[in-house]
Short mmCIF file of C-alpha atoms and ligand atoms in Angstrom, two decimals:
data_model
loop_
_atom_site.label_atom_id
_atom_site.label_comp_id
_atom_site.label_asym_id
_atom_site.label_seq_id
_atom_site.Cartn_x
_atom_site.Cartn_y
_atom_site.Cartn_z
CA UNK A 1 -58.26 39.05 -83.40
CA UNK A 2 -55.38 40.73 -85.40
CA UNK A 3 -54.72 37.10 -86.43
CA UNK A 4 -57.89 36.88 -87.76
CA UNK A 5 -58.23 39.53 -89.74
CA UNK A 6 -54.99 38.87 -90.95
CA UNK A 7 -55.90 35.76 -91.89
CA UNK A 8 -59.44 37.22 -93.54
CA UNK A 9 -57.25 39.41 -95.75
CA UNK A 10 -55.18 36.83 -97.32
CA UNK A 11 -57.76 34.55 -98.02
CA UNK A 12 -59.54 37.59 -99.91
CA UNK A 13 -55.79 38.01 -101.63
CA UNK A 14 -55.69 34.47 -102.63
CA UNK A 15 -59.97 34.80 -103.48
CA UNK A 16 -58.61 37.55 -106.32
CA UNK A 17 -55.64 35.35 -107.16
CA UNK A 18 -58.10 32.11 -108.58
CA UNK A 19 -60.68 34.51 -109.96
CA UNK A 20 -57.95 35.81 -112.45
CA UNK A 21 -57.26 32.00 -112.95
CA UNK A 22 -60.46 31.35 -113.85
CA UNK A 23 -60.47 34.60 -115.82
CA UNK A 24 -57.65 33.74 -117.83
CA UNK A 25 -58.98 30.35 -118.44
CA UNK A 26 -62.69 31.43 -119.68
CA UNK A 27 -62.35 34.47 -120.78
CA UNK A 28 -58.72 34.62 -121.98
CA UNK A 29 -57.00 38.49 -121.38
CA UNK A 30 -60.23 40.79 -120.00
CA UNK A 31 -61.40 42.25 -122.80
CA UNK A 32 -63.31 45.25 -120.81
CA UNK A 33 -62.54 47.02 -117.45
CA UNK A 34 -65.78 45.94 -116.09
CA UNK A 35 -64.94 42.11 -116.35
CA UNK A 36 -61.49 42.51 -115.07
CA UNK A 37 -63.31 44.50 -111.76
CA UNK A 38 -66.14 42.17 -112.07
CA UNK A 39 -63.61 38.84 -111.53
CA UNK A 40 -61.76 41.21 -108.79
CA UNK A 41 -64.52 41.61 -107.02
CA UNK A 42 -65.91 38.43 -107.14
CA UNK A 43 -62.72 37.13 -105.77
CA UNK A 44 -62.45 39.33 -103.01
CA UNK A 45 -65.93 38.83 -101.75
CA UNK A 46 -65.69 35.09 -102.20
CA UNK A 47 -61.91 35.06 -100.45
CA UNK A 48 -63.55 37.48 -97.34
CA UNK A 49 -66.58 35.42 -97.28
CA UNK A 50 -65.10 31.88 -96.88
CA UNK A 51 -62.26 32.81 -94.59
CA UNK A 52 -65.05 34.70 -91.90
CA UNK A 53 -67.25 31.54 -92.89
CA UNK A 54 -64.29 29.55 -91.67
CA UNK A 55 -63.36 31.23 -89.08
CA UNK A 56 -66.50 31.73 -86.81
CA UNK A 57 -67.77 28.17 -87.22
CA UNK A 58 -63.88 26.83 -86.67
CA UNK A 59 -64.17 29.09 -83.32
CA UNK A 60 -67.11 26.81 -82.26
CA UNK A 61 -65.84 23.49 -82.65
CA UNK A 62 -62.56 24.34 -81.45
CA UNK A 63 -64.63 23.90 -78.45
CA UNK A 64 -64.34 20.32 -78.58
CA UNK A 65 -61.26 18.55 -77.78
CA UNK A 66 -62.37 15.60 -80.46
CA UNK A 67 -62.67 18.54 -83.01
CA UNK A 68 -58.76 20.04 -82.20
CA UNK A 69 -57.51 16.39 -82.16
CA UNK A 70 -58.73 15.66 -85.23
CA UNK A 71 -57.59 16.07 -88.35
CA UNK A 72 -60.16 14.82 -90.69
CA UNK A 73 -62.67 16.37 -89.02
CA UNK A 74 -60.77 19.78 -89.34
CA UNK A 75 -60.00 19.26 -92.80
CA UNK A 76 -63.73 17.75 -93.47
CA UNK A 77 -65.11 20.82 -91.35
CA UNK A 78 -63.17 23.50 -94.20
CA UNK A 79 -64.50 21.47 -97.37
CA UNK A 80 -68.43 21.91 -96.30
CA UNK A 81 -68.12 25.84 -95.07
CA UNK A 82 -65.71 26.45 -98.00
CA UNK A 83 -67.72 24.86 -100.74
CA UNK A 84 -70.68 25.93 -99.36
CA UNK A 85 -70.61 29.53 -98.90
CA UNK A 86 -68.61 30.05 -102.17
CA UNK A 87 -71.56 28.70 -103.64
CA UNK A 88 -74.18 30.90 -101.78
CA UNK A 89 -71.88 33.74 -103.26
CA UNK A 90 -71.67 32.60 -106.23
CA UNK A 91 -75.42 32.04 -106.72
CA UNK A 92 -76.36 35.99 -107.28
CA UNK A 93 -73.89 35.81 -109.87
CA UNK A 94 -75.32 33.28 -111.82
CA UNK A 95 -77.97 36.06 -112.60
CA UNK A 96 -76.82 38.34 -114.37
CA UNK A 97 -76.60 38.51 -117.69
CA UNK A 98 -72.82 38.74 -118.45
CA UNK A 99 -71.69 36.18 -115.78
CA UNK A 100 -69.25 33.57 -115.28
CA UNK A 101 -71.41 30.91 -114.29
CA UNK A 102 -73.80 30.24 -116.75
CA UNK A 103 -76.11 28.10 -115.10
CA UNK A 104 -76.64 27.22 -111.29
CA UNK A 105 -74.87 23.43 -111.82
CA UNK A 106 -71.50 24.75 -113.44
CA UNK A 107 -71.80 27.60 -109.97
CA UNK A 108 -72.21 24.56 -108.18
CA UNK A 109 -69.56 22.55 -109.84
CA UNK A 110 -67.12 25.20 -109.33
CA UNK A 111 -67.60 25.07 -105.51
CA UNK A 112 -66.75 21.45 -105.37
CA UNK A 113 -63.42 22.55 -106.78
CA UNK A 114 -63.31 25.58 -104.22
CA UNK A 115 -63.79 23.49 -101.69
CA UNK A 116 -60.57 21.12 -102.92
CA UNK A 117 -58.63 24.29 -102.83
CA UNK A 118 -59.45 26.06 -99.36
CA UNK A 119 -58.48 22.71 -98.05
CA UNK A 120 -55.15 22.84 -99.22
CA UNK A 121 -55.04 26.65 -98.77
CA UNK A 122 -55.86 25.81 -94.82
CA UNK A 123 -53.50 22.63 -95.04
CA UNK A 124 -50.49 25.19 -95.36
CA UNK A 125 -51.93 27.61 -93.44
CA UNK A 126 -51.91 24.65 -90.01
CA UNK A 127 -48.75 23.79 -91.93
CA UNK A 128 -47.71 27.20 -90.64
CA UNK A 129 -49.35 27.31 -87.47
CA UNK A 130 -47.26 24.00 -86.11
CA UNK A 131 -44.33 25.69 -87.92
CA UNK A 132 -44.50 28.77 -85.26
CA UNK A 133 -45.61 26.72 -82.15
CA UNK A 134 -42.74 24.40 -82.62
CA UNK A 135 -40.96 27.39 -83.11
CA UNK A 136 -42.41 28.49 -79.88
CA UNK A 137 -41.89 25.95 -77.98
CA UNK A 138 -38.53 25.90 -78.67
CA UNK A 139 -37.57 29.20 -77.58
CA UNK A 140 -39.72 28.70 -74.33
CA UNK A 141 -37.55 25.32 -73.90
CA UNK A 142 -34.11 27.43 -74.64
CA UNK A 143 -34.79 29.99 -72.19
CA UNK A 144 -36.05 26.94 -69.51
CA UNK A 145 -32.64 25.71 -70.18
CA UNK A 146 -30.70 28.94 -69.25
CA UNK A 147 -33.07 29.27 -65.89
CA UNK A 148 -32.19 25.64 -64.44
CA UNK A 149 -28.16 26.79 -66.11
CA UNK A 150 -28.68 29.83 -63.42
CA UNK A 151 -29.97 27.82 -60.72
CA UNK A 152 -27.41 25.21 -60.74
CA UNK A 153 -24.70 27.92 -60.91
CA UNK A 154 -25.92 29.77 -58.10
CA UNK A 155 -26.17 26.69 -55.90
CA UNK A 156 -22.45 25.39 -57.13
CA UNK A 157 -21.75 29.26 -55.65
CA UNK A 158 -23.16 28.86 -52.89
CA UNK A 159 -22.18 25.54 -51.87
CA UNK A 160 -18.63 26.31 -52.41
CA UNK A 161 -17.39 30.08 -52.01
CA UNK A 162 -20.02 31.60 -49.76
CA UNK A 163 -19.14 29.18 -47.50
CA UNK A 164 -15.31 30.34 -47.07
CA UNK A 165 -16.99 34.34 -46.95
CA UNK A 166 -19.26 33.41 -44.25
CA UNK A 167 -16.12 32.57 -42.17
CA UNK A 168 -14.27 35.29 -43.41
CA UNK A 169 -17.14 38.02 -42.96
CA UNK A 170 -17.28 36.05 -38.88
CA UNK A 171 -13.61 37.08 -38.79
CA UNK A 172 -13.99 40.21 -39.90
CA UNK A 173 -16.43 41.56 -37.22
CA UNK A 174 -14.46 40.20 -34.34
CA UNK A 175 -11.16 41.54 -35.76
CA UNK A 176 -13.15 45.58 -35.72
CA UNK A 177 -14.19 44.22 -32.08
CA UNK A 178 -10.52 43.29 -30.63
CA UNK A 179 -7.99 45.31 -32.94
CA UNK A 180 -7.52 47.73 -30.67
CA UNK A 181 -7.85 46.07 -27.53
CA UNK A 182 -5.67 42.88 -28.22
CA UNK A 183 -3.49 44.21 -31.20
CA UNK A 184 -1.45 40.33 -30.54
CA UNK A 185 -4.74 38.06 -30.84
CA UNK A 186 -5.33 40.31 -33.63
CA UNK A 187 -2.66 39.34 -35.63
CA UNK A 188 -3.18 35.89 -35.48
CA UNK A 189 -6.98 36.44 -36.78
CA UNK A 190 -5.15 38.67 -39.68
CA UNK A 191 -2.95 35.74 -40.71
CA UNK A 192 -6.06 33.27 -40.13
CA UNK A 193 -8.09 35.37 -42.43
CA UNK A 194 -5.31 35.94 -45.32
CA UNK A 195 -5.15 32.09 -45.11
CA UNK A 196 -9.04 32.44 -45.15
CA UNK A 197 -8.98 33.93 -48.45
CA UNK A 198 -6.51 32.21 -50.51
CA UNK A 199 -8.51 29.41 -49.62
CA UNK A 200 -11.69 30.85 -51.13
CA UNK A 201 -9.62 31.80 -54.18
CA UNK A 202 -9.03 28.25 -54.33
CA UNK A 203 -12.63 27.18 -53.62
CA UNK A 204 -13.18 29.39 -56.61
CA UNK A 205 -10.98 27.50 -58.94
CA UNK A 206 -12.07 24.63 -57.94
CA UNK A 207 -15.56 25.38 -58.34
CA UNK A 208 -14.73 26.81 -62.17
CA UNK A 209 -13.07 23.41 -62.45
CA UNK A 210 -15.67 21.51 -61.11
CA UNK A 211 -18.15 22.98 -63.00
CA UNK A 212 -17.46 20.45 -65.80
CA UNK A 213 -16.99 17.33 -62.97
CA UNK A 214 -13.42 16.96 -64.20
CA UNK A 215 -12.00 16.54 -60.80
CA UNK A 216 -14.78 13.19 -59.77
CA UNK A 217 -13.10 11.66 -63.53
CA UNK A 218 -9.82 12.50 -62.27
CA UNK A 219 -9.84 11.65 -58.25
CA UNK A 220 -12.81 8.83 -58.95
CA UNK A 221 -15.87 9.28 -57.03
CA UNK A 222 -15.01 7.42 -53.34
CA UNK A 223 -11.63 9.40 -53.37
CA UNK A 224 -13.06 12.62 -53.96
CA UNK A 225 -15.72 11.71 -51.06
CA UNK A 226 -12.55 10.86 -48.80
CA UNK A 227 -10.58 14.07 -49.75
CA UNK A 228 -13.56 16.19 -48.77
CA UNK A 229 -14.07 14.35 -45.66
CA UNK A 230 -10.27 14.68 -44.81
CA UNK A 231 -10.47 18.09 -45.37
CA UNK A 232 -13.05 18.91 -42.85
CA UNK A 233 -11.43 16.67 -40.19
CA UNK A 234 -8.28 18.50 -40.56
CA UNK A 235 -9.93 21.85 -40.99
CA UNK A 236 -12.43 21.81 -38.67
CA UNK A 237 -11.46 19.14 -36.12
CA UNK A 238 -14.32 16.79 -36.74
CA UNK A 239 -14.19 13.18 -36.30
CA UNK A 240 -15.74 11.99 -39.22
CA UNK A 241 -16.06 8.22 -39.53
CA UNK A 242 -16.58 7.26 -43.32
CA UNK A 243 -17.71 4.27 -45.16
CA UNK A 244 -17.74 3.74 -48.90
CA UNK A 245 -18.78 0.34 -50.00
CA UNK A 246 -19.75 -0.68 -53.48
CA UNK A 247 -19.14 -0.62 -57.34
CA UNK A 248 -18.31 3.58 -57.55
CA UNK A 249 -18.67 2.60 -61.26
CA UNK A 250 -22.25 2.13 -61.31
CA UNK A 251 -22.58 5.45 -60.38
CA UNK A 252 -23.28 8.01 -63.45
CA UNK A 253 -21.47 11.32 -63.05
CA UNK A 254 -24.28 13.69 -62.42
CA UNK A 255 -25.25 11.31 -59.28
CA UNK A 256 -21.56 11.81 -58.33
CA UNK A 257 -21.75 15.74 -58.61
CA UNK A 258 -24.98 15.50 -56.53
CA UNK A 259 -23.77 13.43 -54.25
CA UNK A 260 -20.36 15.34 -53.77
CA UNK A 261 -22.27 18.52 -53.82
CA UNK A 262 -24.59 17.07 -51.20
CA UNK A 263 -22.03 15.78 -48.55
CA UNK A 264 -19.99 18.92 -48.86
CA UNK A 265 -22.99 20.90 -47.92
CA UNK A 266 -24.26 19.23 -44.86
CA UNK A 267 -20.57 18.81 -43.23
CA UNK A 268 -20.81 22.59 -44.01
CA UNK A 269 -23.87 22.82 -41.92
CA UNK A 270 -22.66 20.66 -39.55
CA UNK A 271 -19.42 22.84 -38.88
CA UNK A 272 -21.74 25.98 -38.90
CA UNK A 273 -24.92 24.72 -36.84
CA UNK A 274 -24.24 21.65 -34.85
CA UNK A 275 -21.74 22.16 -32.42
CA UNK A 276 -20.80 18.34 -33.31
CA UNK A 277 -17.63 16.68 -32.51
CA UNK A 278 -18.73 13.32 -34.52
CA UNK A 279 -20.18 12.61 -37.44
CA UNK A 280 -20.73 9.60 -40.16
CA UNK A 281 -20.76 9.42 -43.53
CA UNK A 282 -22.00 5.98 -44.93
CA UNK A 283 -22.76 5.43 -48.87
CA UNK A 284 -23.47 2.14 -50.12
CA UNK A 285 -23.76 1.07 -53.58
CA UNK A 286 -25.85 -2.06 -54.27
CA UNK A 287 -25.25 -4.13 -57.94
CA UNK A 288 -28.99 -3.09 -58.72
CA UNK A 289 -31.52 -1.00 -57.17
CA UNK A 290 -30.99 2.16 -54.82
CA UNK A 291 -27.71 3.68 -53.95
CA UNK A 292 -28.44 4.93 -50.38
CA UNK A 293 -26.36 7.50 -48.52
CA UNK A 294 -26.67 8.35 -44.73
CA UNK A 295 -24.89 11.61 -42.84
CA UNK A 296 -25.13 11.47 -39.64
CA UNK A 297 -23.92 14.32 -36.55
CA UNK A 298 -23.72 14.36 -32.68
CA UNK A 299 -24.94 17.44 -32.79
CA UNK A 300 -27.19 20.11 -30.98
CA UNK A 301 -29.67 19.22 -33.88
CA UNK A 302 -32.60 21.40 -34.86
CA UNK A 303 -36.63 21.50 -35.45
CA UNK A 304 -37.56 20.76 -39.05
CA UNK A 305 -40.55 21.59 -39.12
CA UNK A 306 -39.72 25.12 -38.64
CA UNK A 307 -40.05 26.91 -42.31
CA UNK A 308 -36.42 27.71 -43.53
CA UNK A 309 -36.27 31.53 -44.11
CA UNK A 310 -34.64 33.29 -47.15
CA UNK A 311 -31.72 33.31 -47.58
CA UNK A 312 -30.93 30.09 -46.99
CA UNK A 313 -30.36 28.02 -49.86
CA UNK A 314 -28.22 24.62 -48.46
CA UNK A 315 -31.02 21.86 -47.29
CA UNK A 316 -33.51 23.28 -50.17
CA UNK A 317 -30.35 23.53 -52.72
CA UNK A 318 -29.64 19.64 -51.52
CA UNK A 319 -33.10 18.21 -52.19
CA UNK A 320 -33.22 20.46 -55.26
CA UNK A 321 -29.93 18.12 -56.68
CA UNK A 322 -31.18 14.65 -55.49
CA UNK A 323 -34.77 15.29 -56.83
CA UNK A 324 -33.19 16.43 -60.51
CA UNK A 325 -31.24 12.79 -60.40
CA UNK A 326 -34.91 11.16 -59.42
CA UNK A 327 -34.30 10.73 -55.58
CA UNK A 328 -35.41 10.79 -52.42
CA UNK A 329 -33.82 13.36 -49.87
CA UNK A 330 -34.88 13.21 -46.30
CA UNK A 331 -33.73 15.02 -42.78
CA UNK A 332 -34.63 13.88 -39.47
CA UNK A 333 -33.26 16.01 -36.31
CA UNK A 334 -34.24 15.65 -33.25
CA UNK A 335 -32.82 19.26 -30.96
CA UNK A 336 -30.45 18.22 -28.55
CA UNK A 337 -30.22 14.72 -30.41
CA UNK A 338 -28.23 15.07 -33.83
CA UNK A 339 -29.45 15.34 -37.47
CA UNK A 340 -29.36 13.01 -39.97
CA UNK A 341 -29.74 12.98 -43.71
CA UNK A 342 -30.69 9.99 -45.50
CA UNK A 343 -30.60 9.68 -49.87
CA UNK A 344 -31.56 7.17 -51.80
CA UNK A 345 -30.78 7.87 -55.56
CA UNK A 346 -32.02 4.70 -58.70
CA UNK A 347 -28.66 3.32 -59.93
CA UNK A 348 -29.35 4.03 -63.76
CA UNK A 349 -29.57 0.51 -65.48
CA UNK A 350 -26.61 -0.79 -67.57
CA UNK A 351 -26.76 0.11 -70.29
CA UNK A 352 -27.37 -2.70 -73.06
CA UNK A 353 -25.74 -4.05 -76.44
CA UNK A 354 -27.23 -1.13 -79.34
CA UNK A 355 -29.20 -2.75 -81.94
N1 ATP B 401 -26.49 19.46 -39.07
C1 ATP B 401 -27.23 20.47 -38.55
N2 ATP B 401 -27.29 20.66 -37.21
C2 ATP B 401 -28.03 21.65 -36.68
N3 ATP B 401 -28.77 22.51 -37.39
C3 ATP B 401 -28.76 22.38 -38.74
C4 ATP B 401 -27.98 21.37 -39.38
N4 ATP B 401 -28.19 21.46 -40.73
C5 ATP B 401 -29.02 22.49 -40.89
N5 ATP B 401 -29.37 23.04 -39.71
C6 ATP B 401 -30.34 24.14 -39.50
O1 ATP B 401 -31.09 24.32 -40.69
C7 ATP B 401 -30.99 25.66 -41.13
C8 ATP B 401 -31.03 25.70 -42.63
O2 ATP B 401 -29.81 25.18 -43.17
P1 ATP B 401 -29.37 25.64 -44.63
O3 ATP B 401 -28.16 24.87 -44.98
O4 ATP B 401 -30.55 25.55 -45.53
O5 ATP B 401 -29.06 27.17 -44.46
P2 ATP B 401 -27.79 27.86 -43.78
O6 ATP B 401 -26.72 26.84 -43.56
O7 ATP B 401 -28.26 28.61 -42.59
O8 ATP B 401 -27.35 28.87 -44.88
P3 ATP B 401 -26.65 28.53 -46.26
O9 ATP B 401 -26.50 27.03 -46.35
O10 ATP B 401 -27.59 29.06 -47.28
O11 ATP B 401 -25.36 29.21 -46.24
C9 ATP B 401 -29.72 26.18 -40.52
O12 ATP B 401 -29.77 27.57 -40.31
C10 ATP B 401 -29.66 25.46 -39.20
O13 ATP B 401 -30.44 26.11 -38.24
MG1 MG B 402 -26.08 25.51 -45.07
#
């Protein structure tokens, strides 16, 4: 509404604006107050008039998709209102005896031309109107952009150094249970936990590192895949069996992130929840087509049907990443049975000679 009246008040600015053109070219200077208030007036009337003309009628077509999608209609819509009630307000004026239009046909003439100029007038004015929405848009995109930025941080967080404090915080509570009672064993869960934290201060730099996937260019994408699966045997005292087979090449480097980001979260969740002492990694890359990944645990397993509460971000933070690089995440677990997690990810198509 402010908009609108807004918009009614320029038009009655501009209405002034060509009555002193058309005062300057008929009449030259004004020679008496009463024409120079007379042409103001006029103006202003005119100006309100055919903007509130515009306005309501615009507000009822605007119904109508065709009408919105349309330019020609829009700008055929403003010729007939403009020219039309400029000349149903200029028509009292052709009555009286010292007025600008001398007979109805010049009043009408002069709407014809009225009518060329609104157009243009409301020509700038959508001009404008795009101008702002791109504008708009824009910003709404930009701020998008810093959400998902957020997101993606939070789940590189969480999939690397709140990992290393859940172990440490585990620690912690059973060193206030036995630090009295069994000062020895709790030394050895002091020096576990020291060794605990330099490795989340490394976890940290790596993560700050990884950030911008430096270390996938560096290592290349199988031998990162290895490393991490090393790690976990020697850490954790899994046996993991892995198999990498395939062109890593054809893999683009945000489907390497996910992928990395991926694996290192479910042999998390396997140390943490499945009480496994095997587990299988398998990734396959195919020339064309689907790169397909498999995860597999002897484990207790679990039922996933059962809604994951807050608070836990890994399996949702995992499909989040394969659905952002267009693929298909799924987990089957069967309690008492094992879990396994099966991706399949489009291998992005070479890409051609430019023309
Ligand atoms: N390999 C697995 N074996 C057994 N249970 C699993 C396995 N993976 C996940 N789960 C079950 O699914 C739940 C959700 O896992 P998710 O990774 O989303 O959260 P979390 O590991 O509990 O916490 P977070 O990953 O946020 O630190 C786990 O609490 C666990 O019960
Ligand atoms: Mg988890």
């Amino acid at each position: 509404m402010r908009k609108q009246l807004r918009t009614i008040l320029n038009s009655g600015l501009i209405g002034i604006g060509i009555a002193f053109m058309f005062m300057l070219t008929i009449e030259g200077f004004p020679s008496s107050l009463i024409t120079f208030l007379t042409y103001t007036g006029f103006g202003l009337t005119a100006g309100v008039l055919i903007a509130t003309a515009f306005i309501v009628t615009r507000g009822f077509f605007s119904r109508f998709p065709v009408y919105n999608a349309c330019l020609m209609l829009r700008i055929g819509h403003a010729y007939l209102v403009c020219t039309v009630t400029f000349f149903l307000a200029a028509l009292p004026v052709t009555a009286l005896p010292w007025s600008f239009f001398p007979s109805r046909l010049v009043a009408f003439q002069t709407s014809l031309g009225v009518g060329i100029i609104s157009v243009l007038i409301g020509l700038a004015f959508e001009y404008l109107d795009i101008k702002d929405e791109r504008l708009r848009l824009e910003q709404k995109n930009k701020e998008l952009a810093v959400l998902e930025e957020r997101n993606r941080i939070a789940r590189e967080l969480h999939d690397s150094v709140s990992q290393s404090l859940f172990g440490i915080s585990l620690n912690l509570k059973t060193l206030g249970l036995i630090h009295e009672t069994q000062p020895e064993r709790a030394k050895v869960l002091i020096a576990q936990l020291k060794e605990m934290v330099e490795e989340a201060q490394r976890e940290m730099r790596l993560m700050i590192y990884e950030l911008q996937p430096v270390i996938l260019q560096e290592k290349g994408f199988f031998e990162a895949l290895e490393t991490l699966c090393t790690r976990f045997q020697t850490c954790y005292g899994l046996e993991i069996i892995f198999r990498f087979q395939g062109d890593e090449t054809k893999v683009d480097q945000q489907t390497q992130l996910v992928l990395y980001r991926v694996l290192q979260e479910a042999l998390h969740n396997i140390v943490k929840h499945a009480q496994a002492t095997k587990a299988q990694v398998i990734l396959t890359v195919p020339d064309t087509g689907m790169l397909r990944a498999k995860i597999e645990d002897n484990g207790v397993g679990f039922d996933v049907s059962k809604p994951i509460s807050t608070g836990q971000f890994g399996l949702a933070g995992m499909e989040k990443r394969i659905t952002e690089v267009n693929g298909a995440f799924s987990i089957n677990s069967v309690p008492g049975k094992g879990t396994t997690i099966t991706v399949r990810v489009p291998l992005s198509p070479p890409s051609g000679p430019s023309c």
